[in-house]
CSV table of C-alpha atoms and ligand atoms in Angstrom, one decimal:
chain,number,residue,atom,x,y,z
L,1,UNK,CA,0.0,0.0,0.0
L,2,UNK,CA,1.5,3.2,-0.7
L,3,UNK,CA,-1.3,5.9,-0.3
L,4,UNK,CA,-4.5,6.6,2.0
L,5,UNK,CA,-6.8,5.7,-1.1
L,6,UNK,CA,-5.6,2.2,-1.3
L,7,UNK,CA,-6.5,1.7,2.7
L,8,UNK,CA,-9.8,2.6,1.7
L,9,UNK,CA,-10.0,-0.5,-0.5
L,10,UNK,CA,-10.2,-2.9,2.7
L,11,UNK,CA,-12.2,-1.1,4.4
L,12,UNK,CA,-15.1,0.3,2.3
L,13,UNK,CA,-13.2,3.3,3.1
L,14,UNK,CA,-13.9,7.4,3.8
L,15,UNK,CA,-15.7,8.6,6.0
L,16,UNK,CA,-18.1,12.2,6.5
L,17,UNK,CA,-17.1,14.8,8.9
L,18,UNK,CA,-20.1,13.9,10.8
L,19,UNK,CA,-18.3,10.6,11.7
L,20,UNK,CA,-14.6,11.8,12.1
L,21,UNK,CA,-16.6,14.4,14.6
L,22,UNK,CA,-18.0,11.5,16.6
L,23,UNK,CA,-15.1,9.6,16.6
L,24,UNK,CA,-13.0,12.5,17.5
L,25,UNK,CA,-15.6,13.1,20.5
L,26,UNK,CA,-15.1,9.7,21.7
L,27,UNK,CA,-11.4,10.1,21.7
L,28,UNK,CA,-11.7,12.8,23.6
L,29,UNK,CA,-13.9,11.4,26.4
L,30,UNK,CA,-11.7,8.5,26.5
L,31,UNK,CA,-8.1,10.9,27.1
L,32,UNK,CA,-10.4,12.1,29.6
L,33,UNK,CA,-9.8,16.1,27.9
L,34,UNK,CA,-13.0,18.4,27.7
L,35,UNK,CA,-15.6,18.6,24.4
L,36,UNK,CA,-13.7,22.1,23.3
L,37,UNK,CA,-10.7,19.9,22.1
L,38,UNK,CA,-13.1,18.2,19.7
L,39,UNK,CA,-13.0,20.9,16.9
L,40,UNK,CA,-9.0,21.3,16.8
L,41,UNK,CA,-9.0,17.4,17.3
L,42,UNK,CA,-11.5,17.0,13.5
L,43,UNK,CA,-9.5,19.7,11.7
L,44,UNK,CA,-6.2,17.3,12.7
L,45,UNK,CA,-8.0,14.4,11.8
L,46,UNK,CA,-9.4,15.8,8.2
L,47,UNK,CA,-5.8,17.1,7.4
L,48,UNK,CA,-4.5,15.9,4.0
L,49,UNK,CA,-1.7,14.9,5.4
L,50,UNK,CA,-2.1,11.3,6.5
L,51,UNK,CA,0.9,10.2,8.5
L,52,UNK,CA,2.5,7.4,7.6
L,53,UNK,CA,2.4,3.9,9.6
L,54,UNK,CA,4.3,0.8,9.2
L,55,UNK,CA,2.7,-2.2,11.2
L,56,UNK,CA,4.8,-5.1,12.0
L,57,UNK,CA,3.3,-8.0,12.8
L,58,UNK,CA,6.1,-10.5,15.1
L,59,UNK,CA,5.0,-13.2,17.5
L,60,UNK,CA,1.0,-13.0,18.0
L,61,UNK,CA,-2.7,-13.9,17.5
L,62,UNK,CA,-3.6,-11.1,15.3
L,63,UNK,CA,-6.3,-10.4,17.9
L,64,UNK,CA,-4.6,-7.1,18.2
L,65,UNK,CA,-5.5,-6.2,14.3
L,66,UNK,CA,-9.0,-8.2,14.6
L,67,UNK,CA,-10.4,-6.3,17.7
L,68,UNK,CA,-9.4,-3.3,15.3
L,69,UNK,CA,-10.9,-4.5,12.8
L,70,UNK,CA,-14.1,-5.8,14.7
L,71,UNK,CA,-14.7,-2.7,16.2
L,72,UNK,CA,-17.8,-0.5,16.6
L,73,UNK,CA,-18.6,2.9,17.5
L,74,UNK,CA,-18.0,4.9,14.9
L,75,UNK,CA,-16.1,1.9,12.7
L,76,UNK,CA,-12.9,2.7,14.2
L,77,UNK,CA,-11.5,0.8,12.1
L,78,UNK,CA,-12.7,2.9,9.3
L,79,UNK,CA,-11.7,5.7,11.4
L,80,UNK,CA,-7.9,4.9,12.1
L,81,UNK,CA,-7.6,3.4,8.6
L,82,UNK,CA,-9.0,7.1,7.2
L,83,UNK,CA,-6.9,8.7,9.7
L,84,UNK,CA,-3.6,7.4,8.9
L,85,UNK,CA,-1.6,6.4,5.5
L,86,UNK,CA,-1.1,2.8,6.2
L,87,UNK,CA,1.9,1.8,3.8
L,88,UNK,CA,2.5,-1.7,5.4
L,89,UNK,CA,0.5,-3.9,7.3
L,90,UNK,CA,0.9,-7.6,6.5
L,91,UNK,CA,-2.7,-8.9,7.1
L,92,UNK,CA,-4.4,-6.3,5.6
L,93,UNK,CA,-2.1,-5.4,2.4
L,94,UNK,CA,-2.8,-6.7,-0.8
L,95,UNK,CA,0.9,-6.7,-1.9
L,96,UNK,CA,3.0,-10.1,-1.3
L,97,UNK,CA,6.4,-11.9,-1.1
L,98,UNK,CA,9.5,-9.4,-2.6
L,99,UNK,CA,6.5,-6.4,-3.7
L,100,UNK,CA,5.8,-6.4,0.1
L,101,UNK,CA,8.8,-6.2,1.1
L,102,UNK,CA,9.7,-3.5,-1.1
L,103,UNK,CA,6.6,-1.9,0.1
L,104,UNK,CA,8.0,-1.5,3.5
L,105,UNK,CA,12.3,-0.8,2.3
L,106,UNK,CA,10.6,2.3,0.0
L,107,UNK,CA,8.0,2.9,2.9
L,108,UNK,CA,10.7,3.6,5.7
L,109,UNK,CA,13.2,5.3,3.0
L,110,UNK,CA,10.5,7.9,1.9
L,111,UNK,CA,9.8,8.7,5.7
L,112,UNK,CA,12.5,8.2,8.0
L,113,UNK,CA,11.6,10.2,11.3
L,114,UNK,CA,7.8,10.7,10.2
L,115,UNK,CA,6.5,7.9,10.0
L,116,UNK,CA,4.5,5.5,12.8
L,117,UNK,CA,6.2,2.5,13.5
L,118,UNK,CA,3.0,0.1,15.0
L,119,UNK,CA,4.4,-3.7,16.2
L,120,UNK,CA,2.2,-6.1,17.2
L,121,UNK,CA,3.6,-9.1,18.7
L,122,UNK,CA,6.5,-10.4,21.1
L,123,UNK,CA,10.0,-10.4,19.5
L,124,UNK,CA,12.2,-14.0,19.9
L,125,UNK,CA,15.8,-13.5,20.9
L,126,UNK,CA,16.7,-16.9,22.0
L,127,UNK,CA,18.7,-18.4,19.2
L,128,UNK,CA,19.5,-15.3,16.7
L,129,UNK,CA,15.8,-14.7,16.5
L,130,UNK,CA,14.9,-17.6,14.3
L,131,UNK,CA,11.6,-18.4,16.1
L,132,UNK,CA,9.8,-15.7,14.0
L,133,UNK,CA,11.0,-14.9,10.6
L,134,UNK,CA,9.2,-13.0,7.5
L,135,UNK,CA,10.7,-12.9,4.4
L,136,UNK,CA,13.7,-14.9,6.0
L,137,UNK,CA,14.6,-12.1,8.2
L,138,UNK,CA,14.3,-12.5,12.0
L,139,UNK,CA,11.3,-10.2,13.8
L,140,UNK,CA,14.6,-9.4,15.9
L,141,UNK,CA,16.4,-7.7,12.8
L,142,UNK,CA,13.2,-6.0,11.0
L,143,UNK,CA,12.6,-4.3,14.8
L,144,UNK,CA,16.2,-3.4,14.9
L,145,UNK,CA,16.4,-1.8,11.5
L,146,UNK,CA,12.7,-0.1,11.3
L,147,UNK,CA,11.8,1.5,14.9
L,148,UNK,CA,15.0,3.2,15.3
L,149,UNK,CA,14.1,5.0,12.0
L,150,UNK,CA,10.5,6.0,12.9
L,151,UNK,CA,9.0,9.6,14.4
L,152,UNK,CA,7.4,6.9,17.5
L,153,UNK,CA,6.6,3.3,18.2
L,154,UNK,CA,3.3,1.6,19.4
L,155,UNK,CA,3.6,-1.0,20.9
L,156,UNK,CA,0.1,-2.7,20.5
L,157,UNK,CA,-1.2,-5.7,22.7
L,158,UNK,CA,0.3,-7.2,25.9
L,159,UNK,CA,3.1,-9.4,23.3
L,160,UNK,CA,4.4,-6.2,22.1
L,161,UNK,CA,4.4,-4.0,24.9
L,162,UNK,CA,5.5,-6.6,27.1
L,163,UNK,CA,6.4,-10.4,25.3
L,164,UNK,CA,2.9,-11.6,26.1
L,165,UNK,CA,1.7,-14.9,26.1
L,166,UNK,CA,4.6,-16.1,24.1
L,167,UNK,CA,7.1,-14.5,27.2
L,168,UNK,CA,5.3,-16.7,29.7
L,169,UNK,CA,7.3,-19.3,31.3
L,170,UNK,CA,9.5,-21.4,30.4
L,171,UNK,CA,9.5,-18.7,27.6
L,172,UNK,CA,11.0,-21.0,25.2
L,173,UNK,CA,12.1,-18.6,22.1
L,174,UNK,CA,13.2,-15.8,24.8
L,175,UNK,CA,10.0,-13.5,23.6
L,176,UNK,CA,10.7,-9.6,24.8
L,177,UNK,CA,8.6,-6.7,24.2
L,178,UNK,CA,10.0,-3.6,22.2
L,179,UNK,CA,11.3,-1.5,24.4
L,180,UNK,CA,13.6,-4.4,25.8
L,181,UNK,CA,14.9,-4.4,22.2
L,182,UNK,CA,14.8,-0.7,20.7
L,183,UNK,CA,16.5,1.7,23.4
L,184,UNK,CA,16.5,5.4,22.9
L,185,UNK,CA,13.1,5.7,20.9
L,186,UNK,CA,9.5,7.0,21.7
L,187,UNK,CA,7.6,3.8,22.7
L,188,UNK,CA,4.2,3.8,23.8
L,189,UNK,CA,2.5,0.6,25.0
L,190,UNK,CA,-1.1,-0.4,24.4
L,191,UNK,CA,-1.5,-3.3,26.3
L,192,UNK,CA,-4.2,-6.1,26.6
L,193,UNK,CA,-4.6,-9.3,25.2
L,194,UNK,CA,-5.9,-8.2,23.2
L,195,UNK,CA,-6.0,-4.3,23.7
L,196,UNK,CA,-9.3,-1.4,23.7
L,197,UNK,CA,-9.3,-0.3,20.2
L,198,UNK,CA,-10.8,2.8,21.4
L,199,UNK,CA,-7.7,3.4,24.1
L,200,UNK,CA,-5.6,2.8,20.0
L,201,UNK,CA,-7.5,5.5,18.5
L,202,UNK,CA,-7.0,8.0,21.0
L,203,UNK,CA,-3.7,7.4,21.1
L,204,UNK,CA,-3.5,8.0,17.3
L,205,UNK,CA,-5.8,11.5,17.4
L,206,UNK,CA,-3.9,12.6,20.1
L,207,UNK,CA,-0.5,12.4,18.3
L,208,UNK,CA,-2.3,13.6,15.3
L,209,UNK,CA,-3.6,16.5,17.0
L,210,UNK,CA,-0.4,17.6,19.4
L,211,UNK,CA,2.4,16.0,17.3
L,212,UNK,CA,3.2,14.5,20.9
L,213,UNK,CA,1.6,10.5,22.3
L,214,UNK,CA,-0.2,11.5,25.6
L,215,UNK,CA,1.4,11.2,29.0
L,216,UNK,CA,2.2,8.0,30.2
L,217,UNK,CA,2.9,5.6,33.0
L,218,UNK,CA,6.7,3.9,34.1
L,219,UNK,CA,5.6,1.2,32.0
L,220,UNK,CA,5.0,3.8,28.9
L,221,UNK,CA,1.2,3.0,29.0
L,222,UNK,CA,-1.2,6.3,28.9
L,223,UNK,CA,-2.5,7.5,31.6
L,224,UNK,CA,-5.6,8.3,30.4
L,225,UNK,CA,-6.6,4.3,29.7
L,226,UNK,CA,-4.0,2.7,32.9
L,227,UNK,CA,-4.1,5.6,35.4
L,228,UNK,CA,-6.6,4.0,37.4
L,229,UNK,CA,-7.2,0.3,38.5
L,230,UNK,CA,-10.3,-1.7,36.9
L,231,UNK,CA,-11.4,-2.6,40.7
L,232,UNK,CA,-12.0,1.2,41.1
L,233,UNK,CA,-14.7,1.3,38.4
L,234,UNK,CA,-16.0,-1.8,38.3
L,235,UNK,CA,-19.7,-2.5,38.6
L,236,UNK,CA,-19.5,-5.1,41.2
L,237,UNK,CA,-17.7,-3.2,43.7
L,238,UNK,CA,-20.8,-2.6,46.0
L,239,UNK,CA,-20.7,-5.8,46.3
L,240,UNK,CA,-17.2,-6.7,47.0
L,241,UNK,CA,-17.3,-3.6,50.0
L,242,UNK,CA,-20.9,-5.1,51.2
L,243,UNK,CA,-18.2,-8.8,51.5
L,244,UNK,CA,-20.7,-10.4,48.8
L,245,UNK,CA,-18.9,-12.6,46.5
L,246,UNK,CA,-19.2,-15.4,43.8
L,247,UNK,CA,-17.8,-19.1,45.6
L,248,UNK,CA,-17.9,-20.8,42.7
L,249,UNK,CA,-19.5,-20.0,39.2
L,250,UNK,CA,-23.0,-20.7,38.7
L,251,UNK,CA,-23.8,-19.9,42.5
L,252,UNK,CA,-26.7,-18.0,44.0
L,253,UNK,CA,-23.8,-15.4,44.5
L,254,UNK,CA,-23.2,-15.5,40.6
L,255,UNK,CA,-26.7,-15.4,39.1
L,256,UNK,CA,-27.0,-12.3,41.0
L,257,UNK,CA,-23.9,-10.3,39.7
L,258,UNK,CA,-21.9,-10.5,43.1
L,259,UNK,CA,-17.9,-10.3,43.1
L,260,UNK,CA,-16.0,-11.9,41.3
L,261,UNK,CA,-13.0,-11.8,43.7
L,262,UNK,CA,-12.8,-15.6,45.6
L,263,UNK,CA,-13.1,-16.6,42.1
L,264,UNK,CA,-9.9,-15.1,40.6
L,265,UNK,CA,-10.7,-11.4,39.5
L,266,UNK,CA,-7.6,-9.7,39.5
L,267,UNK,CA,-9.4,-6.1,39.1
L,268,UNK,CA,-7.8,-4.8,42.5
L,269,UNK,CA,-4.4,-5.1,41.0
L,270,UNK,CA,-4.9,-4.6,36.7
L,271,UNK,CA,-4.9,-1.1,36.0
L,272,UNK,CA,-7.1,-0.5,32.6
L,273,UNK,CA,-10.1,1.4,32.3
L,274,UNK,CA,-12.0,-1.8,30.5
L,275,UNK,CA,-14.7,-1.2,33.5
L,276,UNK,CA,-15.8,2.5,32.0
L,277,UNK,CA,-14.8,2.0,28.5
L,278,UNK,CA,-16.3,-1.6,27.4
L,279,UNK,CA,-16.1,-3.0,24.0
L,280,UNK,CA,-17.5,-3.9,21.0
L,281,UNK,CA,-20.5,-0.6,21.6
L,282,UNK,CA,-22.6,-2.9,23.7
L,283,UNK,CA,-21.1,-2.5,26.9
L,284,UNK,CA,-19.6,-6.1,27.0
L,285,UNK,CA,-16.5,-6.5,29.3
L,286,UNK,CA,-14.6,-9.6,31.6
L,287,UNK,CA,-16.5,-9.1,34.4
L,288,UNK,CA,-19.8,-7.9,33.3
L,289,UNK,CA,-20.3,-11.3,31.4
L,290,UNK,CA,-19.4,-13.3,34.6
L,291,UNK,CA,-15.4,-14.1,34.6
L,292,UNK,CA,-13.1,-12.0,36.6
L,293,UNK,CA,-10.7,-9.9,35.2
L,294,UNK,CA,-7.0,-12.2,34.3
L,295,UNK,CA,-4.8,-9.0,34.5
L,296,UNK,CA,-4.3,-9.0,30.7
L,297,UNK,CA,-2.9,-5.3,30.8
L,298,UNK,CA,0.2,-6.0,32.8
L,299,UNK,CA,3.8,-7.0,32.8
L,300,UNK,CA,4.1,-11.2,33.0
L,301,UNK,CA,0.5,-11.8,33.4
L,302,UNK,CA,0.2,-15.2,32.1
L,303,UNK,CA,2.6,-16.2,35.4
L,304,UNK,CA,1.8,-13.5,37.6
L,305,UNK,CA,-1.9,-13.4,37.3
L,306,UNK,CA,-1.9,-17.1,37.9
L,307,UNK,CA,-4.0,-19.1,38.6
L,308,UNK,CA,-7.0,-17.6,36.9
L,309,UNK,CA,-9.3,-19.0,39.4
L,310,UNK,CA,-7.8,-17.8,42.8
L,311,UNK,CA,-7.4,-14.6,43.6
L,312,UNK,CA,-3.9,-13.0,45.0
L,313,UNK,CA,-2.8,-13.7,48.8
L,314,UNK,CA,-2.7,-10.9,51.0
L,315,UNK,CA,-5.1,-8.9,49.3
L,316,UNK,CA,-7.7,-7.3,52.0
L,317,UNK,CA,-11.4,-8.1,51.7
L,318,UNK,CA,-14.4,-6.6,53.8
L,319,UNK,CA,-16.6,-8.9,55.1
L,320,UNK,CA,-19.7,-6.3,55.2
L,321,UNK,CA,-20.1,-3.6,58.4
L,322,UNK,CA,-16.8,-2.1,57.7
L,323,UNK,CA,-15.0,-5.1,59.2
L,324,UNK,CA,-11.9,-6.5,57.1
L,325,UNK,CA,-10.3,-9.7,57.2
L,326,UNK,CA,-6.8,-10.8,55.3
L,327,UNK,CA,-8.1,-12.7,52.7
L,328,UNK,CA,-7.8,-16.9,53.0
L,329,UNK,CA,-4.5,-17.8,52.2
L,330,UNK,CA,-4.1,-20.1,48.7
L,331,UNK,CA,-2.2,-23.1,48.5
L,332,UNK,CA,1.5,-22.2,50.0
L,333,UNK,CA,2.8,-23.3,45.8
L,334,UNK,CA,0.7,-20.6,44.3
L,335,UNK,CA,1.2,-18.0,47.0
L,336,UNK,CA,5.1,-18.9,46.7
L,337,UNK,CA,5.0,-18.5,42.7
L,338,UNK,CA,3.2,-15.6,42.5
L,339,UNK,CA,5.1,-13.6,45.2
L,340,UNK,CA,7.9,-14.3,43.7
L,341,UNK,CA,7.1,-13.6,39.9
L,342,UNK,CA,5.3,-10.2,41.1
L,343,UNK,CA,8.8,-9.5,43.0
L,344,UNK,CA,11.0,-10.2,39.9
L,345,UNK,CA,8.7,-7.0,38.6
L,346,UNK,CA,8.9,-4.8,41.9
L,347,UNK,CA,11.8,-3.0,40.3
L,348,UNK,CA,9.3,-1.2,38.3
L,349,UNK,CA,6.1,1.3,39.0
L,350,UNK,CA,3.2,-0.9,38.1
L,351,UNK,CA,4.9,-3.9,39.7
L,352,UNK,CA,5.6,-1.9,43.0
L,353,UNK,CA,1.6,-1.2,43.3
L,354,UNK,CA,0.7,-5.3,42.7
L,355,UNK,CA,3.9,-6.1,45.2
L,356,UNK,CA,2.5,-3.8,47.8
L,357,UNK,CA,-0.8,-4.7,46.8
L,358,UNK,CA,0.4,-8.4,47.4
L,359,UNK,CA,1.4,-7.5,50.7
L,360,UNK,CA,-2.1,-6.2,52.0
L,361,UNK,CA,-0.8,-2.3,51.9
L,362,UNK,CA,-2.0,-0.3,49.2
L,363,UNK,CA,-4.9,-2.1,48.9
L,364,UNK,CA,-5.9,-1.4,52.5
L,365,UNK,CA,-5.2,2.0,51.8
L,366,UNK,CA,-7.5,2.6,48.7
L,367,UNK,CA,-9.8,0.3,50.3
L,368,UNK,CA,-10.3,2.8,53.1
L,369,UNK,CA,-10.7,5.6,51.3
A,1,LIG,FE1,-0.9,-10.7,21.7
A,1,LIG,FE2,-2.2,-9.3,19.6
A,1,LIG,FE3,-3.0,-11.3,23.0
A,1,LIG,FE4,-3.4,-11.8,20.6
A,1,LIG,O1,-2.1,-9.8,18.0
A,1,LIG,S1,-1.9,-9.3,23.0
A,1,LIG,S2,-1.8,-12.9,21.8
A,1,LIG,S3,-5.0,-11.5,22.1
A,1,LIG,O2,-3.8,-10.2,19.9
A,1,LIG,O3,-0.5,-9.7,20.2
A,2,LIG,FE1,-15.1,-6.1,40.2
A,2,LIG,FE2,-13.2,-7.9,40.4
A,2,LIG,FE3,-13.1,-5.8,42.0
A,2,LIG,FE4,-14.9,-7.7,42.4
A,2,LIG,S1,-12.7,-7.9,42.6
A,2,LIG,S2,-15.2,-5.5,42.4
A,2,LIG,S3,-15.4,-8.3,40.3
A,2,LIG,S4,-12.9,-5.8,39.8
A,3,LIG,FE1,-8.0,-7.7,30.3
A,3,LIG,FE2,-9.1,-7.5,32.7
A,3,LIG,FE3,-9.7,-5.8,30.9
A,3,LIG,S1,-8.7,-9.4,31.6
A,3,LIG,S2,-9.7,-7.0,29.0
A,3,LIG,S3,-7.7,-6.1,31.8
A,3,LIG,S4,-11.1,-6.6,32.4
């Protein structure tokens, strides 16, 4: 692909200025900024100059690209796809074999230090790299050759941002994230597994509209979408501070929308703002269909989120009345494996809040608040 028009072809493509406007709204209410931005954000949006993106696709589901795809409210997909010059994206392009990859050699020559390097997927490193390969290059070398050379990285989905599900012990192919491979570069992480494609296109609108990606967290995630803790917005929490919870699925407890806590929610320690933004423009999320939240927006979760079905140790719940008790402890294997993964990431922010978290103390804290 070489041109905005020739995005358009996969997509059904263009869109009014009505839409751009409601998509542009919604942006803004997901960065959290006030309706007055809306009118600078459209004329940003509807500027005929389309920046350029080069999405790299490494070790992955594609769920990253489908929930994209999939998405509603306006057709963000249409949206982005409008909103961007997308000159390289292997499951979307048309182009194959040596035309693709000369798509993406003239794609990074024309643009070097403008264009929007997205990656979605973990990066091998065990072995030279050879557990992922496209066009007989490792993902290891294509990462190493095209973020460097772009304006800013996204890192999209929990693989890319962090090594994901690949990454997860005994990591066999020694999957990383990209900013454990490409030092020195703007890199903003979108994770999830896979991520909001709403928390993607505000992303995109606000570099579009202030040239700069919005503020972010120590693990380079935005504020605006992993400031705050899914616990603190979740629907259930009445009755987590009231001490009513699920036992097992299919209870009483369950058929009437109690906590999902004793059953493995990990919303007191996630931070992702999946309980106010929802997906798929129905309002669907986790823990509004009945499953607790698996931590799918953080560092390692796939060993430090484990096991789905029972929750952390330490973490203080109220039993109703004000009172709190330490939560039951969990078998002395889990507790040990999970302390001790969640330590291994104490030496960063997000993994400092689960560690304390672990240990009863900031959870206590919000919990009183
Ligand atoms: Fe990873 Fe994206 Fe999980 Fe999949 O492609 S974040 S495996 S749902 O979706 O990279
Ligand atoms: Fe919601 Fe989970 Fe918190 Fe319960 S523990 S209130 S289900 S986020
Ligand atoms: Fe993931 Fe939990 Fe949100 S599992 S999608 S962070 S509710």
């Amino acid at each position: 692909m070489s041109n905005n028009d020739h995005t358009k072809d996969f997509v059904g493509g263009g869109v009014s200025r009505r839409t751009f406007l409601k998509g542009c709204a919604l942006a803004a209410a997901t960065l959290g900024l006030s309706p007055d931005v809306v009118p600078k954000m459209v004329e940003a949006a509807m500027s005929p100059k389309r920046p350029p993106v080069v999405w790299l696709h490494f070790q992955e589901c594609t769920g990253c690209s489908e929930s994209l795809l999939r998405s509603a409210r306006p057709d963000i997909a249409t949206l982005i796809l409008d909103l961007i010059s997308l000159d390289y994206h292997e499951t979307l392009m048309a182009a194959a074999g040596k035309q693709a990859e000369e798509n993406l050699r003239n794609a990074i020559k024309k643009n070097t230090g403008k264009f929007i390097c997205v990656v979605e997927g973990g990066i091998p490193t065990k072995d030279g790299g050879i557990y992922c390969k496209i066009g007989g290059r490792t993902a290891l070398d294509i990462v190493t050759e095209v973020a460097p050379r772009a304006k800013m990285v996204i890192a999209i989905g929990t693989c890319a941002a962090f090594g994901g599900v690949q990454a997860a012990k005994p990591n066999p192919t020694g999957a990383v994230g990209v900013q454990d491979i490409v030092k020195g570069q703007t890199i903003i992480n979108i994770p999830g597994c896979p991520p909001n494609p709403e928390n993607f296109l505000a992303t995109v609108v606000q570099i579009l509209t202030y040239g700069r990606p919005p503020e972010l967290d120590e693990l380079g995630r935005p504020k605006f979408a992993y400031g705050r803790k899914i616990h603190d917005h979740c629907e259930r929490r009445p009755h987590f501070d009231e001490g009513r919870f699920v036992e097992c699925f299919g209870d009483p407890g369950h058929k009437k929308g109690y906590c999902l806590y004793k059953v493995g929610c990990k919303g007191p320690v996630t931070y992702s703002n999946c309980s106010v933004e929802r997906f798929c423009n129905v309002g669907a999320w986790p823990v509004g269909a009945g499953h607790g939240c698996i931590g799918c927006t953080e560092p390692g979760f796939w060993d430090t989120m484990m096991p789905i079905y029972k929750h952390l140790p330490g973490i203080y719940i109220p039993l109703g009345g004000g009172i709190r008790e330490q939560a039951e402890k969990i078998g002395e294997v889990a507790v040990g494996g999970a302390a001790a993964v969640i330590a291994a990431h104490a030496a960063v922010g997000v993994g400092k809040k689960i560690f304390s978290s672990v240990k009863g103390s900031s959870q206590k804290k919000d919990d009183e608040k």
